[in-house]
Amino acid sequence: MCPPRHYTTCLLLLLLLFLVLSDFSISQSQSPSAAKRKRMKEKVRNMFYHAYDNYMTYAFPHDELKPLSKTFTNSLSELGNLKLEHLPQDYHGSALTLIESLSSLVIMGNSTEFERAVLWLSENLTFDVDARINLFECNIRVLGGLVSAHLLASDSSKKLFEGAYNNQLLVLAEDLGKRFLPAFNTPTGLPYAWINLKYGVMENETTETSTSGCGSLILEMGALSKMTGDPIYESAALRALRKLWSMQSSLKLFGTTLDVATGQWIEYSSGIGAGVDSFYEYLLKAHILFGKEDFWKMFHSAYVAVQKYFRHGSWYHEADMRTGRATYWQLTSLQAFWPGLQVLIGDLSAANSSHREFFHVWKRYGVLPERYLLDHQMIHPTEKYYPLRPELAESTFYLYQATKDPWYIEVGESIVNSINLYTKVEGGFASIKDVTTMQLEDHQHSFFLAETCKYLYLLFDDSFVHENNYVFTTEGHPLPVLSNWHEELPQAYVPTNWTFVKRQPRVNRISAMSLQVCPALNLKSGQHIESACHIPDARSDFRCLTDEDCGVDATTCRRRSCSMAGYCGLWLII
């Protein structure tokens, strides 16, 4: 018992004891989840360094590692499955995997290795080589890697350099950006898919390219313009994007391949996968990064069209851009990025639904096959491979950030365990040639370090994204959201999805995609929130013949159906 003169001291001691016990109780209740995340973080870190160290030992300074034979491939000019052409004998590659690993090194807290890599690149890397490269791949991998790493190195708060950083990566990025520009010299402004780094567009170069190839350049080239003060890079990418946008069908859909000389479509069928995926991704992310309302309007229009014509339950098939009729009923591994994009716009129900279907296929085969035929419930006979792709891990990261549902931690653990079980070899991580037999292929793609390991690490340790708002490019390179890159300074940021509400007196027409809410609501001051998932019925009088004539309800985000009387409504309880 406390003497009267020590009542205050005793009360303070009791309060302190209560706080300690409370903290202990809370930490005990949280410890299983926290312990698992810490354990898995270290497991992913070990994965990254097993891949990175083997690359540095057996492949550096060449582009990518062949982990089974412990040799290398100079793949910068092989991207797109074409071989090296006219390379000098002393050419040692572009150190592609090293460039792709820069931001991952920062995220994992290895500033020493980051600084060493930057210094080596600044002293040894050159783009003055007689090499024919794929513009899209070189943009997202090399230019994106350099731009992202420069922005990280320039952030004094991160203290990544013991000495002074003198914009060495920016110098390299601008040199590469200048070498891209001849590709845009076409009658349409749409860039060639292939360009020689030394001599520009070669004679008789193919004029065929993909929608992603000419519509997914704005983040990297736009950022380069912001950093250098030279608008030429952003202007070239923006002109191509606007021309591509003008080529949409009456249904607001796009094809997969086109001719840059004539501006005519070659392949009219498309979906959300290969050849088109990053086009949709960059419309939204360009709005977030640069604040231009045009990007938002384009994305919103495109998203509604995708939901209307491509979505079938939890799956997304392909369709003809002219008619909207389904063409190919197939799942591709590249489509697995889509739930992550839906998280950024707040369409969580749709994101979760699709993500679970992708993970179901993963669990069935142990990994995600490149192409799965939905109508036959079987793997595509010639595309059975799994090249260590990151898209499912990426969407899992975004969904966990949005929901904090521990189920996504379990998904991440399953992905990590499968990769280690089936693809880890002495010399790194090998791609899988056939998921039905788990036969390996001698290739460790650079995106395994740039994306797969990065998103898995961020799933278990998200401290990096607590410091700043970032947009991750389609290759997983983080670009900080900076107010001085926006045309108008935003009044307030929404930290959950890195978008903003513009100030009055402009009409404040907020979308549910920005606020991560599904129902359409009337806010104070008469503001109206348009539902992200809302898809109008085919007819304004709500009449219908089949369920296909009905859209998605704006209030509940549930699919409407056609009644026996011929009207669309929420007749089915799902």
C-alpha angles and dihedrals in degrees: 000000000000120000111239093252090058098048093109093049092048092049090051091049092049090049090049091049090049092051092048092049091045091050090047091050092049093046090049092051091048097039099091093056094039092047092051093050091049092048093047092046090058091046091055091045089055090049091053095049093044087057095039098045092049090050091051091047101045108017113025128144088021120085110258140006127247097206100189096053093028092231135111145250128210094221102162089094092035095060106124091033096282123131132241115278128202096340116166116248092245093055109122100182132257098281085244096171091049091053091047091051098053099093091040089057089053093048090051091050100248101138092157094060091041092056092046091051093048092051092049092050093048091053101039114022118099132171094194092106133124094244131134109221137180107254096212096048094044090049097052096037108035106020091038092049093050095045093048094046091048091054091049092047090049092055102097092193090068093056094210095156129059089197130033123301109220102190092266093152092050090055090054092045093052092048089053093045091055090053089055095057100080088062089069094057095105132121090254101038088240108131128240113254092228132045137168110238092217105033105025122223110009125225114275091011114172115262094205118108139155132255089247090047094064101023101050103063102086100090098054098035092040091052090048090056092049091051098044098035089232110123094196095094096049091043093054093049092044094050090052092048093050092048090051090049090054089058095064118123126246086267091058090249131132135212127234106241133025144171114258093202098052101023090230126138119248101182115034097185118087144147135174096293137075116000095016109038102094092043090070091039094054095049090064097036093048088056091051094045100041103022097227113154091211091068091053093050091049093049094047092051092046093046094053090050091050092050091048101045107022104036120093110173106301094343134077119217128186124260142186110266091219100051107015090231117145114258108171126022100204143126117222125193091236089063089068090084090070098081089054091053090049089055089059090058095042098248091134099155093058091042093053093046095054094040091057091053092052091049090049089059090046091054091047094056103021091245135028114275117222094244131014123187108227096191092054098031091229142107117268105262095231101033104058097131133113113202096189092271119187104210099100091046089049094054091044090056093050094047092050090049090052099042108018085216106162089217088080089057087057089051091051091049090052091051092050093048093049093049091050093044099048108024109029113107134166092267099046133284120327128206118245115245097191121017092198092063100019090232108170131231124213099245135100106189118216091235089068087073096032096050120357097055092036097055092044090051092048090050090062098032116026097169091117093065092047091071099056142357110261137186112211115215121227087268092051098255111146119231116187118235103240123189093217090060090061122090090225125027107247118236095220137359123224102220095199094070106005099245130121145217114235121231127253146279085061115084104273099218101170122189127215086234087070098045100040094236125127108201121076107244137179110234129198115287090033097282114158123212114210112214115245093215097046114124115180121231115259091250127043091224090058092238117147145176099198138007089264088072090062128082137201120292114250096215104044101020088229124140113259120223137204116256126216087256090058102253130124117238147122093289097141122064107218 
